[in-house]
Coordinates of C-alpha atoms and ligand atoms in Angstrom, one line a residue:
M254 CA -0.9 -18.2 -1.6
F255 CA 0.9 -18.5 1.7
L256 CA 4.3 -18.2 3.3
T257 CA 5.8 -21.5 4.4
R258 CA 9.0 -20.2 5.9
L259 CA 10.4 -16.9 7.1
V260 CA 14.0 -16.2 8.0
L261 CA 15.0 -12.9 9.5
I262 CA 18.6 -11.8 10.3
N263 CA 19.1 -8.5 12.0
F264 CA 15.7 -7.2 11.0
R265 CA 14.6 -4.7 13.7
N266 CA 14.6 -6.7 17.0
Y267 CA 14.8 -10.1 15.3
T268 CA 18.5 -10.9 15.3
H269 CA 18.0 -14.5 14.1
L270 CA 14.6 -15.9 13.4
E271 CA 13.7 -19.1 11.5
L272 CA 10.1 -19.8 11.4
E273 CA 8.0 -22.4 9.6
L274 CA 4.5 -21.3 8.9
P275 CA 1.4 -23.4 8.0
P276 CA -1.5 -22.1 5.9
G277 CA -4.7 -21.0 7.7
P278 CA -5.0 -18.7 10.7
I279 CA -1.9 -17.8 12.6
V280 CA -2.2 -15.8 15.9
L281 CA 0.9 -14.1 17.2
R282 CA 0.6 -13.0 20.8
G283 CA 3.0 -10.8 22.7
D284 CA 3.2 -8.0 25.2
N285 CA 4.0 -4.5 24.0
A286 CA 7.3 -4.0 22.3
Q287 CA 8.2 -7.7 21.7
G288 CA 8.1 -7.7 17.9
K289 CA 4.5 -8.3 16.7
T290 CA 4.4 -5.3 14.3
N291 CA 8.0 -5.9 13.3
L292 CA 7.1 -9.4 12.1
L293 CA 4.2 -8.2 10.0
E294 CA 6.4 -5.4 8.6
A295 CA 9.0 -8.0 7.5
V296 CA 6.4 -10.0 5.6
F297 CA 5.1 -6.9 4.0
F298 CA 8.7 -5.9 3.1
L299 CA 9.1 -9.2 1.2
A300 CA 5.9 -8.5 -0.7
T301 CA 6.6 -4.8 -1.6
T302 CA 10.5 -4.8 -1.3
R303 CA 10.1 -1.6 0.7
A304 CA 10.0 -0.6 4.4
T305 CA 6.5 0.2 5.5
F306 CA 6.9 2.7 8.3
T307 CA 10.1 4.5 7.2
R308 CA 11.7 5.8 4.1
A309 CA 15.1 5.3 5.7
E310 CA 15.8 1.6 5.2
R311 CA 18.6 1.8 7.7
Q312 CA 16.0 2.0 10.4
V313 CA 14.9 -1.6 9.9
M314 CA 18.4 -2.9 10.4
N315 CA 19.0 -4.1 13.9
W316 CA 20.7 -1.2 15.6
R317 CA 23.1 -3.3 17.7
A318 CA 24.3 -5.2 14.7
L319 CA 24.9 -1.9 12.9
Q320 CA 27.0 -0.7 15.8
E321 CA 28.8 -3.8 16.9
E322 CA 29.3 -6.1 13.9
P323 CA 32.3 -5.6 11.6
F324 CA 30.2 -6.3 8.5
P325 CA 26.6 -5.8 9.5
Y326 CA 23.8 -6.8 7.1
T327 CA 20.1 -7.4 7.3
R328 CA 18.4 -10.3 5.6
L329 CA 14.8 -11.4 4.9
E330 CA 14.0 -14.7 3.3
G331 CA 10.5 -15.8 2.5
R332 CA 9.4 -19.1 0.9
V333 CA 6.0 -18.8 -0.8
Q334 CA 3.6 -21.4 -1.9
R335 CA 1.7 -20.0 -4.9
G336 CA -0.4 -21.9 -7.4
G337 CA 1.4 -25.2 -6.7
R338 CA 4.8 -23.6 -7.2
T339 CA 7.3 -22.7 -4.5
L340 CA 9.0 -19.3 -4.8
Q341 CA 11.9 -18.0 -2.7
V342 CA 12.2 -14.2 -2.2
D343 CA 15.4 -12.9 -0.5
I344 CA 16.3 -9.3 0.4
T345 CA 19.6 -8.3 1.8
L346 CA 20.4 -4.8 3.1
L347 CA 24.0 -3.7 3.3
P348 CA 25.3 -0.3 4.5
T349 CA 27.8 1.2 2.0
E350 CA 30.8 3.4 2.8
N351 CA 29.0 6.6 1.8
G352 CA 26.3 6.0 4.4
Q353 CA 23.7 4.6 1.9
I354 CA 22.0 1.3 2.1
H355 CA 22.6 -1.2 -0.8
K356 CA 19.6 -3.5 -1.3
E357 CA 20.0 -6.8 -3.1
L358 CA 16.9 -8.7 -4.2
R359 CA 16.8 -12.3 -5.3
L360 CA 14.0 -14.4 -6.7
N361 CA 14.7 -18.1 -6.6
G362 CA 18.3 -17.4 -5.9
V363 CA 18.7 -15.1 -9.0
K364 CA 19.5 -11.4 -8.6
K365 CA 16.5 -9.3 -9.8
R366 CA 15.3 -5.7 -10.0
A367 CA 12.6 -4.6 -7.6
L368 CA 10.1 -4.6 -10.4
D369 CA 10.5 -8.3 -10.9
V370 CA 10.2 -9.1 -7.2
V371 CA 7.3 -6.9 -6.1
G372 CA 4.1 -8.9 -6.1
Q373 CA 5.7 -12.4 -6.2
L374 CA 4.3 -12.5 -2.7
N375 CA 1.0 -10.6 -2.3
A376 CA 0.1 -9.2 1.1
V377 CA -2.4 -6.9 2.5
L378 CA -1.5 -5.2 5.8
F379 CA -4.2 -3.8 8.1
L380 CA -3.2 -1.6 11.0
P381 CA -5.4 0.3 13.5
E382 CA -3.8 3.5 12.2
D383 CA -5.1 2.8 8.7
I384 CA -8.0 5.1 9.6
A385 CA -5.6 7.8 8.5
L386 CA -6.2 6.7 4.9
V387 CA -9.7 8.2 5.4
T388 CA -8.9 11.1 7.8
G389 CA -5.4 12.0 6.6
A390 CA -3.7 13.9 3.8
P391 CA -4.0 13.0 0.1
A392 CA -0.4 11.9 0.0
L393 CA -1.3 8.9 2.2
R394 CA -4.0 7.8 -0.2
R395 CA -1.7 8.1 -3.2
R396 CA 1.0 6.1 -1.4
Y397 CA -1.6 3.5 -0.6
L398 CA -2.8 3.3 -4.2
D399 CA 0.8 3.0 -5.4
I400 CA 1.7 0.2 -3.0
T401 CA -1.5 -1.7 -3.8
L402 CA -1.3 -1.3 -7.6
C403 CA 2.4 -2.1 -7.8
Q404 CA 1.7 -5.5 -6.2
I405 CA -0.7 -6.5 -8.9
K406 CA 0.3 -4.4 -12.0
P407 CA 4.0 -4.5 -13.1
A408 CA 3.3 -2.0 -15.8
Y409 CA 2.0 0.5 -13.2
C410 CA 5.1 -0.1 -11.1
R411 CA 7.3 0.7 -14.1
A412 CA 5.3 3.8 -15.1
L413 CA 5.5 5.1 -11.5
A414 CA 9.2 4.8 -11.3
L415 CA 9.6 6.6 -14.7
Y416 CA 7.0 9.2 -13.8
N417 CA 8.8 10.1 -10.6
Q418 CA 12.1 10.5 -12.4
V419 CA 10.6 12.7 -15.1
L420 CA 8.8 14.8 -12.5
L421 CA 12.1 15.5 -10.7
Q422 CA 13.8 16.5 -13.9
R423 CA 10.9 18.6 -15.1
N424 CA 10.7 20.4 -11.8
A425 CA 14.5 21.1 -11.9
L426 CA 14.0 22.6 -15.4
L427 CA 11.0 24.7 -14.3
R428 CA 13.1 26.2 -11.5
Q429 CA 15.8 27.1 -14.0
L430 CA 13.2 28.6 -16.3
A431 CA 11.8 30.6 -13.4
E432 CA 15.3 32.0 -13.0
R433 CA 15.5 32.5 -16.8
R434 CA 18.6 30.3 -17.1
R435 CA 17.1 28.0 -19.8
G436 CA 14.9 28.2 -22.8
E437 CA 11.3 26.9 -22.8
D438 CA 11.7 24.6 -25.8
Q439 CA 13.2 21.9 -23.6
L440 CA 9.9 21.7 -21.7
V441 CA 8.2 20.0 -24.6
Y442 CA 10.2 16.9 -24.3
W443 CA 9.5 16.6 -20.6
D444 CA 5.8 17.3 -21.1
H445 CA 5.6 14.4 -23.5
Q446 CA 7.4 12.1 -21.1
L447 CA 5.4 13.2 -18.1
A448 CA 2.1 12.7 -20.0
E449 CA 3.0 9.3 -21.4
H450 CA 3.9 7.8 -18.0
G451 CA 1.3 9.8 -16.1
A452 CA -1.4 8.5 -18.4
V453 CA -0.6 4.9 -17.5
L454 CA -1.0 5.9 -13.8
I455 CA -4.2 7.7 -14.4
T456 CA -5.9 5.0 -16.4
T457 CA -4.8 2.2 -14.0
R458 CA -6.0 4.2 -11.0
Y459 CA -9.3 5.0 -12.7
E460 CA -10.0 1.3 -13.3
A461 CA -8.7 0.1 -10.0
I462 CA -10.7 2.6 -8.0
H463 CA -13.8 1.7 -9.9
Q464 CA -13.3 -1.9 -8.9
L465 CA -12.4 -1.0 -5.3
D466 CA -15.6 1.0 -5.2
Q467 CA -17.8 -1.9 -6.1
L468 CA -16.0 -4.3 -3.8
A469 CA -15.8 -1.9 -0.8
R470 CA -19.5 -1.1 -1.2
Q471 CA -20.5 -4.7 -0.4
R472 CA -18.0 -4.9 2.4
Y473 CA -19.2 -1.7 4.0
R474 CA -22.8 -2.8 3.9
M475 CA -21.9 -6.0 5.7
L476 CA -19.8 -4.2 8.3
S477 CA -22.2 -1.4 9.2
G478 CA -25.2 -3.7 9.0
D479 CA -27.5 -1.0 7.6
D480 CA -28.1 0.4 4.1
E481 CA -25.6 3.2 4.2
R482 CA -23.9 3.2 0.9
L483 CA -20.2 3.7 0.5
C484 CA -18.7 5.2 -2.7
I485 CA -15.1 5.5 -3.5
C486 CA -14.4 8.1 -6.1
Y487 CA -11.2 8.9 -7.9
A488 CA -10.4 12.6 -7.9
P489 CA -7.7 13.1 -10.5
S490 CA -5.8 16.3 -10.4
F491 CA -7.4 17.1 -13.7
D492 CA -10.3 15.3 -15.3
P493 CA -9.1 13.6 -18.5
E494 CA -12.7 13.8 -19.8
N495 CA -13.1 17.4 -18.9
R496 CA -16.1 17.1 -16.8
P497 CA -17.0 19.9 -14.4
A498 CA -15.2 19.6 -11.0
V499 CA -17.1 17.9 -8.2
D500 CA -17.5 19.8 -5.0
Y501 CA -17.1 17.4 -2.1
Q502 CA -17.7 20.0 0.6
R503 CA -21.4 19.4 0.4
P504 CA -23.5 16.2 0.4
L505 CA -23.7 14.8 -3.1
H506 CA -26.3 12.9 -5.0
L507 CA -25.1 9.7 -6.4
E508 CA -25.9 10.8 -10.0
E509 CA -23.4 13.6 -9.6
L510 CA -20.6 11.1 -9.0
W511 CA -18.7 9.0 -11.5
P512 CA -20.8 6.8 -13.7
E513 CA -21.7 3.2 -12.6
Q514 CA -19.9 1.6 -15.5
P515 CA -17.1 3.9 -16.6
T516 CA -15.8 3.3 -20.1
P517 CA -12.2 2.4 -19.9
L518 CA -9.9 5.3 -20.7
A519 CA -7.5 5.0 -23.5
V520 CA -3.9 5.7 -22.4
S521 CA -3.2 7.7 -25.6
E522 CA -6.2 10.0 -25.1
V523 CA -5.4 10.6 -21.5
A524 CA -1.8 11.4 -22.4
Q525 CA -3.1 13.9 -25.0
A526 CA -5.5 15.5 -22.4
F527 CA -2.6 15.7 -20.0
R528 CA -0.3 17.5 -22.5
Q529 CA -3.1 20.0 -23.3
R530 CA -3.5 20.6 -19.6
L531 CA 0.2 21.2 -19.2
E532 CA 0.2 23.7 -22.0
R533 CA -2.6 25.6 -20.2
T534 CA -0.8 25.6 -16.9
R535 CA 2.6 26.4 -18.3
R536 CA 2.7 30.1 -17.2
E537 CA 1.8 29.2 -13.7
E538 CA 4.3 26.3 -13.6
I539 CA 7.2 28.4 -14.8
A540 CA 6.2 31.2 -12.3
R541 CA 6.1 28.7 -9.4
G542 CA 8.9 26.5 -10.6
I543 CA 6.9 23.3 -10.0
T544 CA 4.6 20.8 -11.8
V545 CA 1.1 21.6 -10.6
V546 CA -1.0 19.0 -12.4
G547 CA -0.6 15.3 -12.7
P548 CA -1.1 12.0 -10.8
H549 CA 1.3 13.3 -8.1
R550 CA -1.6 15.6 -7.1
D551 CA -4.4 13.0 -7.3
D552 CA -6.7 12.1 -4.5
M553 CA -9.7 9.9 -3.8
H554 CA -12.8 10.4 -1.8
F555 CA -14.8 8.2 0.4
L556 CA -18.5 9.0 0.5
V557 CA -21.1 7.5 2.7
D558 CA -24.6 8.3 1.4
G559 CA -23.0 11.2 -0.5
V560 CA -21.1 12.7 2.4
D561 CA -17.3 12.9 2.3
M562 CA -16.0 10.9 5.2
T563 CA -12.7 12.7 5.3
L564 CA -14.5 16.0 6.1
Y565 CA -17.6 14.9 7.8
G566 CA -17.4 11.2 8.9
S567 CA -18.0 10.0 12.4
R568 CA -15.2 8.0 13.9
G569 CA -17.1 4.8 13.5
Q570 CA -17.9 5.5 9.9
Q571 CA -14.3 6.4 9.2
R572 CA -13.1 3.2 10.8
S573 CA -15.6 1.1 8.9
T574 CA -14.6 2.8 5.7
A575 CA -10.9 2.0 6.2
L576 CA -11.7 -1.6 7.0
A577 CA -14.0 -1.9 4.0
L578 CA -11.2 -0.5 1.8
K579 CA -8.7 -3.0 3.1
L580 CA -11.1 -6.0 2.6
A581 CA -11.8 -4.7 -0.9
E582 CA -8.1 -4.5 -1.5
M583 CA -7.9 -8.1 -0.6
D584 CA -10.8 -8.9 -3.0
L585 CA -9.1 -6.9 -5.7
M586 CA -5.8 -8.8 -5.4
T587 CA -7.6 -12.1 -5.3
R588 CA -9.4 -11.1 -8.5
A589 CA -6.2 -10.0 -10.2
T590 CA -4.0 -13.0 -9.2
G591 CA -6.5 -15.8 -8.7
E592 CA -5.2 -16.4 -5.2
T593 CA -5.8 -14.8 -1.9
P594 CA -3.0 -12.6 -0.6
V595 CA -1.5 -13.2 2.8
L596 CA -3.4 -11.0 5.2
L597 CA -1.6 -9.3 8.0
L598 CA -3.7 -7.8 10.7
D599 CA -2.0 -5.9 13.4
D600 CA -3.8 -5.7 16.7
V601 CA -7.1 -4.8 15.0
M602 CA -9.5 -6.8 17.1
S603 CA -9.2 -4.6 20.1
E604 CA -10.5 -1.6 18.1
L605 CA -13.5 -3.3 16.6
D606 CA -17.0 -3.8 18.1
A607 CA -18.5 -7.3 18.2
R608 CA -20.3 -7.0 14.9
R609 CA -17.2 -5.9 13.0
R610 CA -15.1 -8.5 14.7
R611 CA -17.5 -11.2 13.5
H612 CA -17.4 -9.8 10.0
V613 CA -13.6 -9.7 9.9
M614 CA -13.5 -13.3 11.1
D615 CA -16.1 -14.4 8.5
A616 CA -14.1 -12.6 5.8
M617 CA -11.0 -14.5 6.8
Q618 CA -12.7 -17.9 6.2
G619 CA -11.8 -17.8 2.5
V620 CA -8.3 -16.6 3.0
Q621 CA -5.5 -19.1 2.6
Q622 CA -3.3 -17.6 5.3
F623 CA -3.5 -14.8 7.7
I624 CA -1.4 -13.6 10.5
I625 CA -3.1 -11.7 13.3
T626 CA -1.4 -10.2 16.3
T627 CA -2.7 -9.6 19.7
T628 CA -1.7 -8.8 23.3
D629 CA -4.5 -11.0 24.7
W630 CA -5.7 -14.4 23.6
N631 CA -9.1 -13.4 25.0
D632 CA -9.6 -11.2 21.9
F633 CA -10.6 -14.5 20.2
T634 CA -13.2 -17.2 20.7
P635 CA -12.0 -20.6 22.0
Q636 CA -13.4 -22.1 18.7
F637 CA -11.2 -19.8 16.6
L638 CA -8.1 -20.4 18.8
A639 CA -8.6 -24.2 18.5
R640 CA -8.3 -23.9 14.7
A641 CA -5.4 -21.4 14.7
H642 CA -1.7 -21.9 14.8
R643 CA -0.6 -20.1 17.9
L644 CA 2.7 -18.4 18.4
Q645 CA 4.1 -16.2 21.1
V646 CA 6.8 -13.6 20.8
V647 CA 9.1 -12.4 23.6
A648 CA 12.0 -9.9 22.8
G649 CA 12.3 -11.0 19.1
R650 CA 12.1 -14.7 19.8
I651 CA 9.1 -16.7 18.6
T652 CA 8.0 -20.0 20.1
P653 CA 4.9 -22.1 19.6
F654 CA 2.3 -21.5 22.3
E655 CA 1.7 -24.5 24.5
A656 CA -1.6 -24.3 26.3
G657 CA -1.7 -25.1 30.1
Ligands
ATP854 N1 16.2 -1.3 14.0 C1 15.8 -1.8 15.2 N2 16.7 -2.6 15.9 C2 16.4 -3.1 17.1 N3 15.2 -3.0 17.7 C3 14.3 -2.3 17.0 C4 14.5 -1.7 15.8 N4 13.4 -1.0 15.4 C5 12.5 -1.2 16.4 N5 13.0 -2.0 17.4 C6 12.4 -2.4 18.6 O1 11.6 -3.6 18.4 C7 10.7 -3.7 19.5 C8 9.4 -4.3 19.1 O2 8.7 -3.4 18.3 P1 7.2 -3.8 17.7 O3 6.7 -2.6 17.1 O4 7.3 -5.0 16.8 O5 6.4 -4.1 19.0 P2 5.0 -4.8 19.2 O6 5.2 -6.2 19.7 O7 4.2 -4.6 18.0 O8 4.4 -3.9 20.4 P3 3.0 -3.1 20.6 O9 2.1 -4.1 21.3 O10 3.4 -2.0 21.6 O11 2.5 -2.6 19.3 C9 10.6 -2.3 20.1 O12 11.1 -2.2 21.4 C10 11.4 -1.4 19.2 O13 12.0 -0.4 19.8
MG855 MG1 2.7 -3.2 17.5

């Protein structure tokens, strides 16, 4: 799939942009602080219906418009070519009187819920700081999984929204129980709800991580050029199959990890295991006033030859792992939707050595459209530039590049 047209009004430093886009490689060049990352963020916003770098959606609204216009609004419009069909995704942000942001989503001109718009355009975003997926905290990896899976599995997206709601309510009740203001019987209802939606998250993550593992393993081998073997393992906050816990602090043998061909987990069985687990942790949860098990505590591990990259990886191994993961994500989406997602690469070339650059460029060959940003045309070969659609950005204005 590919974007054919992008319109941005008051999105970050783009006050008014109308851009026609061809399929194939697109290179956007600009000096620092001109709007390269902002443009990729806008495309990713259209795919996920959410801001990438902030939870406060107000921050993506052009600050001058917010201050100076009587009725400020931000608008993103994307026209997408997908499987012979044309789709139109529009997002409008409006500040409300109580200081909130109202978000209106439209698909082909018709008002829709986020659930119905997420994943109409599929995009994979790769940033130099994505190395934090390997080096950083588990919450980053959960957020990453959620964003990726929401794009390809509507049922996951629904379950995630419900799970988060139930979790809030259940935690509120646990706090009241800790203060002895409520009876324990109410917990049973919330346990059921939590387990039911949580089981959908767990089974989907289990299967998706297994696929990512297979795909990333091939990518990693090509990137690193030797036979180091990458494994991506799901580390659920409790094991639905009650296997002994794995200790990632030491190098592991591959047999100790998850089986090569995991049997798919049944949602009902996982829900039951989850409920049993909640019963066992009930005392602790009431004492602490918080839900201590469940997918909101999940993690995943990246092992190279059995060694956990988060704990022991070299910088180069961590970088290759993050890149392999992103390329695997692209493969996963292609597999799930039958079309390549739009790939958004933010200034990644400067971070990569020659071998990895070549591999990324080779991997791009099969992608219908990708947008790559740079500060310097010299990051690319003349052959590549000759094939690419070249754009340049200065202070939120994009113009075609004219050589000479
Ligand atoms: N809400 C906003 N309203 C107006 N301008 C904004 C807003 N948010 C960010 N900006 C500005 O947009 C400019 C461009 O930011 P962007 O991150 O896209 O730069 P860039 O071209 O990627 O630069 P670099 O090469 O340094 O990564 C910055 O100067 C930033 O301060
Ligand atoms: Mg940038």
